[in-house]
Amino acid sequence: MKVWSFISMVFFLLSCSNKKYSVLPIEQALTEFVYASVTIQPDSLYQVYSSVSGILEFNFVEEGDLIPKNKKLFQITNNTPKLNTQNDKFALDLAQENYNGSATVLASIKDEIEAAKLKYKNDSINYFRQKNLWDQHIGSKVQYDIKKLNYELASNQLKLLRSKFNNTKNELYTAVKRAKNKYQTSSIVTKDFTITSKIGGKVYALYKEPGEIVTSMEPLASIGSATDFIIELLVDEVDIVQIVKTQEVLIHLDAYTDMIFKGKVSKIYPKKDERNQTFTVEAVLVNPPKVLYPGLSGEANIVISKKEKALTIPKEYLIDSNKVKTDDGLVIIETGLQNMEYIEILSGINKDTYIYKLE
């Protein structure tokens, strides 16, 4: 009897010891997230470039300034385009004078045409008079041929001069249009030496100081919205297929350590960044803080699924992603939602099934 009592006590103690490593599934609300890193950027942020080269003469703004649309930002100095504009204006005036002026090439050709008309008229009269005589067998064949030749030459000359007039007119008109286009282009280039803002907002950065060389390859400033900000999320490629627009985003910013901000997915960029194997997703804040700066960083969880009552177990009790250890041995289960700590059980065990952690 004593031996039996001892064995029973040992079995009881072992059972109690095993219970320390067992749990029952529990029902609870479960939310599944996708992790993303966060960077804050102003909405409509863009970099200001110059379309011309030169020397930066003056900055009309400072970093942090609030500016309206079309506000002057920079004045660039370069005398070459101004001289080119003046030369193009002279060329345009000359082309218009050649086309419209009284002493133009066209006026000279018109005078030649008038003279050719008179000659053609005179040679026409002589020819037909001689032709009538010849038809009556009066006069010589030589005189008739001479009159006919003069008439034909005068007719051809008149046609050639008229064609010359039309061709010259078209050439001069084309020259005027080309000169005008060139002058307008150089005028626009001259205007580009005063650079203005394309949007209203805030000046977040200035990259050049007066006296420095400006080219079209380097930005001069960064300008964006002063009030509206977007959240740039970097999502791993294995998770991007689960992201859709309007999903809720829970955001933690390093600058606001004890606060969680809510947002919504607003845009998904389809191109993957090959350097870090991530996709860029944009979100808008639902409850933004009063103060935000470009470049603020943090972390975010994108909510992809929610369930108010889910049968869950701790993920550390899961074996090979689809099994758990029970009193009946290893049991295959079907799983559903999961977060960092818990995973949903769809089938295989129930809320009364003890599961055990492998040691």
Short mmCIF file of C-alpha atoms in Angstrom, two decimals:
data_model
loop_
_atom_site.label_atom_id
_atom_site.label_comp_id
_atom_site.label_asym_id
_atom_site.label_seq_id
_atom_site.Cartn_x
_atom_site.Cartn_y
_atom_site.Cartn_z
CA MET A 1 0.00 0.00 0.00
CA LYS A 2 2.84 2.39 0.84
CA VAL A 3 4.49 1.70 -2.53
CA TRP A 4 1.24 2.39 -4.35
CA SER A 5 0.69 5.62 -2.42
CA PHE A 6 4.22 6.75 -3.26
CA ILE A 7 3.71 6.07 -6.99
CA SER A 8 0.39 7.94 -6.96
CA MET A 9 2.02 10.92 -5.30
CA VAL A 10 4.83 10.99 -7.85
CA PHE A 11 2.32 10.84 -10.73
CA PHE A 12 0.30 13.68 -9.16
CA LEU A 13 3.40 15.84 -8.75
CA LEU A 14 4.48 15.19 -12.36
CA SER A 15 1.01 16.08 -13.59
CA CYS A 16 1.07 19.31 -11.63
CA SER A 17 4.53 20.05 -13.02
CA ASN A 18 3.33 19.49 -16.61
CA LYS A 19 0.36 21.80 -16.08
CA LYS A 20 2.84 24.62 -15.53
CA TYR A 21 3.73 24.37 -19.24
CA SER A 22 0.18 23.98 -20.54
CA VAL A 23 -2.48 26.51 -21.49
CA LEU A 24 -6.05 26.50 -22.70
CA PRO A 25 -7.04 28.40 -25.87
CA ILE A 26 -8.84 31.64 -25.05
CA GLU A 27 -11.40 33.75 -26.92
CA GLN A 28 -10.41 37.37 -27.43
CA ALA A 29 -10.42 40.19 -29.95
CA LEU A 30 -7.57 39.72 -32.44
CA THR A 31 -6.09 42.21 -34.88
CA GLU A 32 -3.56 41.28 -37.57
CA PHE A 33 -0.98 43.89 -38.57
CA VAL A 34 1.69 44.48 -41.19
CA TYR A 35 4.76 46.31 -39.87
CA ALA A 36 6.19 49.32 -41.70
CA SER A 37 8.83 51.96 -41.03
CA VAL A 38 7.61 55.57 -41.13
CA THR A 39 8.89 58.89 -42.47
CA ILE A 40 6.89 62.14 -42.38
CA GLN A 41 6.89 64.30 -45.53
CA PRO A 42 4.95 67.48 -46.45
CA ASP A 43 2.27 67.02 -49.06
CA SER A 44 3.19 68.28 -52.58
CA LEU A 45 6.87 68.46 -51.64
CA TYR A 46 9.03 69.35 -54.63
CA GLN A 47 12.54 70.57 -55.34
CA VAL A 48 13.03 73.86 -57.13
CA TYR A 49 15.37 73.82 -60.14
CA SER A 50 16.57 76.54 -62.47
CA SER A 51 16.15 76.04 -66.22
CA VAL A 52 19.13 78.34 -66.85
CA SER A 53 22.68 78.68 -65.59
CA GLY A 54 24.26 81.69 -63.98
CA ILE A 55 25.19 83.28 -60.67
CA LEU A 56 22.68 83.42 -57.80
CA GLU A 57 22.29 87.14 -57.21
CA PHE A 58 19.63 87.25 -54.51
CA ASN A 59 17.38 85.03 -52.34
CA PHE A 60 13.90 86.49 -51.86
CA VAL A 61 12.96 83.96 -49.15
CA GLU A 62 14.40 82.24 -46.11
CA GLU A 63 13.98 78.73 -44.72
CA GLY A 64 10.72 78.44 -42.82
CA ASP A 65 8.95 81.23 -44.74
CA LEU A 66 5.30 80.75 -45.65
CA ILE A 67 4.85 81.77 -49.28
CA PRO A 68 1.96 82.12 -51.78
CA LYS A 69 1.94 80.60 -55.25
CA ASN A 70 4.13 82.46 -57.81
CA LYS A 71 6.20 84.05 -55.04
CA LYS A 72 9.64 85.19 -56.24
CA LEU A 73 12.31 82.86 -54.86
CA PHE A 74 15.63 83.58 -56.59
CA GLN A 75 17.21 86.08 -58.96
CA ILE A 76 19.92 84.70 -61.24
CA THR A 77 22.35 86.86 -63.20
CA ASN A 78 23.69 86.01 -66.67
CA ASN A 79 24.21 88.72 -69.29
CA THR A 80 24.59 86.39 -72.29
CA PRO A 81 20.87 85.56 -72.65
CA LYS A 82 19.96 89.26 -72.36
CA LEU A 83 22.33 90.11 -75.20
CA ASN A 84 20.93 87.20 -77.20
CA THR A 85 17.42 88.52 -76.62
CA GLN A 86 18.42 91.98 -77.91
CA ASN A 87 20.05 90.45 -81.00
CA ASP A 88 16.95 88.32 -81.64
CA LYS A 89 14.79 91.46 -81.39
CA PHE A 90 16.96 93.21 -83.99
CA ALA A 91 16.66 90.18 -86.28
CA LEU A 92 12.87 90.16 -85.85
CA ASP A 93 12.61 93.87 -86.67
CA LEU A 94 14.72 93.36 -89.81
CA ALA A 95 12.62 90.38 -90.93
CA GLN A 96 9.40 92.37 -90.46
CA GLU A 97 10.88 95.32 -92.33
CA ASN A 98 11.82 93.06 -95.25
CA TYR A 99 8.33 91.65 -95.30
CA ASN A 100 6.26 94.80 -94.70
CA GLY A 101 8.49 97.79 -95.52
CA SER A 102 8.26 99.99 -98.60
CA ALA A 103 11.82 99.26 -99.80
CA THR A 104 11.54 95.52 -99.56
CA VAL A 105 12.49 92.80 -101.97
CA LEU A 106 8.77 92.23 -102.58
CA ALA A 107 8.29 95.84 -103.67
CA SER A 108 11.15 95.46 -106.14
CA ILE A 109 9.63 92.27 -107.57
CA LYS A 110 6.24 94.00 -107.83
CA ASP A 111 7.87 96.73 -109.96
CA GLU A 112 9.39 94.03 -112.18
CA ILE A 113 5.96 92.40 -112.52
CA GLU A 114 4.33 95.70 -113.56
CA ALA A 115 7.01 96.23 -116.18
CA ALA A 116 6.59 92.64 -117.38
CA LYS A 117 2.83 93.16 -117.65
CA LEU A 118 3.35 96.18 -119.90
CA LYS A 119 5.81 94.29 -122.07
CA TYR A 120 3.50 91.27 -122.22
CA LYS A 121 0.59 93.50 -123.22
CA ASN A 122 2.62 95.22 -125.93
CA ASP A 123 4.07 91.95 -127.29
CA SER A 124 0.58 90.40 -127.19
CA ILE A 125 -0.87 93.20 -129.32
CA ASN A 126 1.99 93.00 -131.81
CA TYR A 127 1.75 89.21 -132.01
CA PHE A 128 -1.99 88.99 -132.62
CA ARG A 129 -1.81 91.89 -135.13
CA GLN A 130 0.94 90.11 -137.02
CA LYS A 131 -0.98 86.82 -136.73
CA ASN A 132 -4.07 88.38 -138.37
CA LEU A 133 -1.91 89.70 -141.21
CA TRP A 134 -0.22 86.35 -141.62
CA ASP A 135 -3.59 84.58 -141.71
CA GLN A 136 -4.38 86.90 -144.69
CA HIS A 137 -1.03 86.02 -146.26
CA ILE A 138 0.28 89.51 -145.58
CA GLY A 139 3.78 90.04 -144.24
CA SER A 140 6.72 87.70 -143.91
CA LYS A 141 7.05 84.49 -141.95
CA VAL A 142 10.14 85.88 -140.19
CA GLN A 143 8.22 88.88 -138.79
CA TYR A 144 5.44 86.57 -137.62
CA ASP A 145 7.89 84.24 -135.86
CA ILE A 146 9.68 87.14 -134.17
CA LYS A 147 6.41 88.59 -132.84
CA LYS A 148 5.28 85.16 -131.65
CA LEU A 149 8.60 84.49 -129.87
CA ASN A 150 8.52 87.90 -128.14
CA TYR A 151 4.95 87.23 -127.00
CA GLU A 152 5.83 83.81 -125.57
CA LEU A 153 8.95 85.12 -123.85
CA ALA A 154 6.96 87.97 -122.25
CA SER A 155 4.29 85.51 -121.07
CA ASN A 156 6.87 83.20 -119.52
CA GLN A 157 8.72 86.09 -117.90
CA LEU A 158 5.49 87.34 -116.30
CA LYS A 159 4.74 83.86 -114.93
CA LEU A 160 8.27 83.53 -113.57
CA LEU A 161 8.10 86.91 -111.81
CA ARG A 162 4.72 86.09 -110.26
CA SER A 163 6.08 82.75 -109.03
CA LYS A 164 9.17 84.51 -107.72
CA PHE A 165 6.98 87.01 -105.88
CA ASN A 166 4.92 84.25 -104.18
CA ASN A 167 8.00 82.23 -103.25
CA THR A 168 9.82 85.26 -101.90
CA LYS A 169 6.75 86.32 -99.94
CA ASN A 170 6.49 82.88 -98.34
CA GLU A 171 10.20 82.83 -97.53
CA LEU A 172 10.07 86.27 -95.94
CA TYR A 173 6.94 85.35 -93.97
CA THR A 174 8.63 82.18 -92.72
CA ALA A 175 11.69 84.22 -91.77
CA VAL A 176 9.45 86.56 -89.75
CA LYS A 177 7.84 83.64 -87.92
CA ARG A 178 11.20 82.06 -87.16
CA ALA A 179 12.60 85.34 -85.90
CA LYS A 180 9.51 85.89 -83.75
CA ASN A 181 9.72 82.38 -82.26
CA LYS A 182 13.41 82.80 -81.53
CA TYR A 183 12.80 86.15 -79.89
CA GLN A 184 9.94 84.76 -77.78
CA THR A 185 12.10 81.83 -76.71
CA SER A 186 14.97 84.06 -75.68
CA SER A 187 12.52 86.34 -73.85
CA ILE A 188 11.19 83.36 -71.89
CA VAL A 189 14.74 82.32 -71.02
CA THR A 190 15.41 85.83 -69.78
CA LYS A 191 12.29 85.69 -67.59
CA ASP A 192 13.48 82.35 -66.17
CA PHE A 193 16.27 84.23 -64.43
CA THR A 194 13.64 85.14 -61.84
CA ILE A 195 12.49 81.84 -60.34
CA THR A 196 9.06 81.65 -58.71
CA SER A 197 7.23 79.05 -56.62
CA LYS A 198 4.80 76.69 -58.34
CA ILE A 199 2.72 76.20 -55.16
CA GLY A 200 1.82 77.99 -51.98
CA GLY A 201 3.38 76.49 -48.86
CA LYS A 202 6.53 76.56 -46.76
CA VAL A 203 10.21 76.82 -47.70
CA TYR A 204 11.75 73.78 -46.03
CA ALA A 205 15.30 74.08 -47.36
CA LEU A 206 17.57 76.40 -49.33
CA TYR A 207 20.59 74.82 -51.00
CA LYS A 208 22.34 77.84 -52.53
CA GLU A 209 23.66 81.15 -51.23
CA PRO A 210 24.08 84.42 -53.20
CA GLY A 211 27.26 84.36 -55.24
CA GLU A 212 27.19 80.64 -55.91
CA ILE A 213 26.98 79.14 -59.40
CA VAL A 214 23.54 77.86 -60.42
CA THR A 215 23.00 75.07 -62.97
CA SER A 216 19.96 73.14 -64.14
CA MET A 217 21.35 69.97 -62.52
CA GLU A 218 21.25 71.05 -58.87
CA PRO A 219 18.17 71.92 -56.77
CA LEU A 220 17.89 75.37 -55.25
CA ALA A 221 15.20 74.74 -52.62
CA SER A 222 12.58 72.34 -51.26
CA ILE A 223 9.01 73.60 -50.95
CA GLY A 224 5.90 71.78 -49.75
CA SER A 225 2.59 72.19 -47.99
CA ALA A 226 2.74 73.98 -44.65
CA THR A 227 -0.31 72.24 -43.18
CA ASP A 228 -0.83 68.89 -44.91
CA PHE A 229 1.56 65.99 -44.35
CA ILE A 230 1.74 62.46 -45.70
CA ILE A 231 3.13 59.33 -44.10
CA GLU A 232 5.64 57.39 -46.18
CA LEU A 233 5.58 53.71 -45.19
CA LEU A 234 8.17 51.17 -46.30
CA VAL A 235 6.49 47.75 -46.51
CA ASP A 236 8.38 44.50 -47.02
CA GLU A 237 7.72 42.77 -50.33
CA VAL A 238 6.30 39.69 -48.59
CA ASP A 239 3.55 41.83 -47.03
CA ILE A 240 2.66 44.25 -49.84
CA VAL A 241 -0.02 41.99 -51.37
CA GLN A 242 -2.05 42.36 -48.17
CA ILE A 243 -2.17 46.16 -48.35
CA VAL A 244 -5.15 47.97 -49.89
CA LYS A 245 -6.34 51.57 -49.83
CA THR A 246 -8.29 52.90 -46.81
CA GLN A 247 -6.78 50.34 -44.41
CA GLU A 248 -6.29 51.72 -40.91
CA VAL A 249 -2.74 52.56 -39.84
CA LEU A 250 -1.55 52.91 -36.23
CA ILE A 251 1.50 55.18 -36.14
CA HIS A 252 4.12 55.73 -33.45
CA LEU A 253 6.52 58.63 -33.97
CA ASP A 254 9.84 58.84 -32.15
CA ALA A 255 9.17 62.52 -31.43
CA TYR A 256 5.89 61.64 -29.62
CA THR A 257 6.93 58.69 -27.50
CA ASP A 258 3.67 58.14 -25.60
CA MET A 259 1.19 58.76 -28.40
CA ILE A 260 -0.38 56.61 -31.12
CA PHE A 261 -1.75 58.37 -34.20
CA LYS A 262 -4.30 56.94 -36.58
CA GLY A 263 -4.11 57.14 -40.34
CA LYS A 264 -5.45 55.56 -43.52
CA VAL A 265 -3.64 54.11 -46.52
CA SER A 266 -4.09 56.56 -49.41
CA LYS A 267 -1.66 55.37 -52.11
CA ILE A 268 0.37 52.28 -53.00
CA TYR A 269 3.37 52.68 -55.30
CA PRO A 270 3.66 49.61 -57.57
CA LYS A 271 7.43 49.76 -58.13
CA LYS A 272 9.71 47.90 -55.72
CA ASP A 273 12.86 49.50 -54.36
CA GLU A 274 15.50 46.95 -55.33
CA ARG A 275 17.99 48.29 -52.79
CA ASN A 276 15.99 47.38 -49.70
CA GLN A 277 13.33 45.07 -51.22
CA THR A 278 10.44 47.25 -50.04
CA PHE A 279 7.44 49.02 -51.51
CA THR A 280 6.42 52.60 -50.67
CA VAL A 281 2.92 53.16 -49.31
CA GLU A 282 1.43 56.54 -48.44
CA ALA A 283 -1.04 57.23 -45.64
CA VAL A 284 -2.80 60.36 -44.38
CA LEU A 285 -3.13 61.19 -40.70
CA VAL A 286 -6.62 61.20 -39.21
CA ASN A 287 -5.56 62.89 -35.96
CA PRO A 288 -2.29 64.72 -36.74
CA PRO A 289 -0.34 66.47 -33.97
CA LYS A 290 -0.07 70.23 -33.98
CA VAL A 291 3.62 70.23 -34.91
CA LEU A 292 5.20 68.07 -37.62
CA TYR A 293 8.51 68.37 -39.44
CA PRO A 294 9.76 66.69 -42.61
CA GLY A 295 11.89 63.67 -41.89
CA LEU A 296 10.30 62.69 -38.56
CA SER A 297 10.53 58.91 -38.28
CA GLY A 298 8.84 56.10 -36.45
CA GLU A 299 7.03 52.81 -36.87
CA ALA A 300 3.55 51.81 -37.98
CA ASN A 301 1.21 48.84 -37.97
CA ILE A 302 -1.17 48.56 -40.91
CA VAL A 303 -4.36 46.80 -39.84
CA ILE A 304 -5.19 44.11 -42.42
CA SER A 305 -7.79 42.06 -40.45
CA LYS A 306 -9.88 42.24 -37.28
CA LYS A 307 -12.05 39.74 -35.40
CA GLU A 308 -13.93 40.50 -32.18
CA LYS A 309 -14.11 36.87 -30.94
CA ALA A 310 -11.29 34.60 -32.03
CA LEU A 311 -10.09 31.37 -30.41
CA THR A 312 -6.38 32.00 -29.88
CA ILE A 313 -3.24 30.44 -28.47
CA PRO A 314 0.18 31.95 -27.81
CA LYS A 315 2.37 31.63 -30.91
CA GLU A 316 5.17 30.11 -28.85
CA TYR A 317 3.03 26.95 -28.44
CA LEU A 318 2.79 26.45 -32.21
CA ILE A 319 4.86 23.61 -33.71
CA ASP A 320 5.94 23.60 -37.37
CA SER A 321 3.38 26.33 -38.14
CA ASN A 322 0.38 23.93 -38.11
CA LYS A 323 0.64 21.61 -35.08
CA VAL A 324 0.21 21.75 -31.30
CA LYS A 325 1.03 19.25 -28.57
CA THR A 326 -1.99 17.99 -26.62
CA ASP A 327 -2.77 15.20 -24.18
CA ASP A 328 -3.43 13.08 -27.30
CA GLY A 329 -0.08 13.93 -28.87
CA LEU A 330 0.58 16.22 -31.85
CA VAL A 331 -2.58 17.56 -33.47
CA ILE A 332 -2.75 19.31 -36.84
CA ILE A 333 -4.62 22.62 -36.65
CA GLU A 334 -5.88 25.24 -39.08
CA THR A 335 -4.84 28.80 -38.26
CA GLY A 336 -6.24 32.20 -39.16
CA LEU A 337 -5.37 35.72 -38.00
CA GLN A 338 -2.22 36.39 -36.03
CA ASN A 339 -0.26 39.17 -34.41
CA MET A 340 3.09 39.28 -32.63
CA GLU A 341 1.86 37.18 -29.67
CA TYR A 342 -1.26 35.24 -30.59
CA ILE A 343 -2.60 33.18 -33.49
CA GLU A 344 -6.19 32.22 -34.25
CA ILE A 345 -7.27 28.55 -34.23
CA LEU A 346 -9.92 27.71 -36.83
CA SER A 347 -10.07 23.93 -36.35
CA GLY A 348 -8.25 20.99 -34.74
CA ILE A 349 -8.72 21.89 -31.07
CA ASN A 350 -11.31 23.69 -28.94
CA LYS A 351 -11.27 25.96 -25.90
CA ASP A 352 -11.15 22.95 -23.55
CA THR A 353 -8.02 21.41 -25.10
CA TYR A 354 -4.83 21.75 -23.09
CA ILE A 355 -1.79 22.44 -25.23
CA TYR A 356 1.83 22.10 -24.20
CA LYS A 357 5.01 23.96 -25.00
CA LEU A 358 7.92 21.95 -26.28
CA GLU A 359 10.99 22.24 -24.06
#
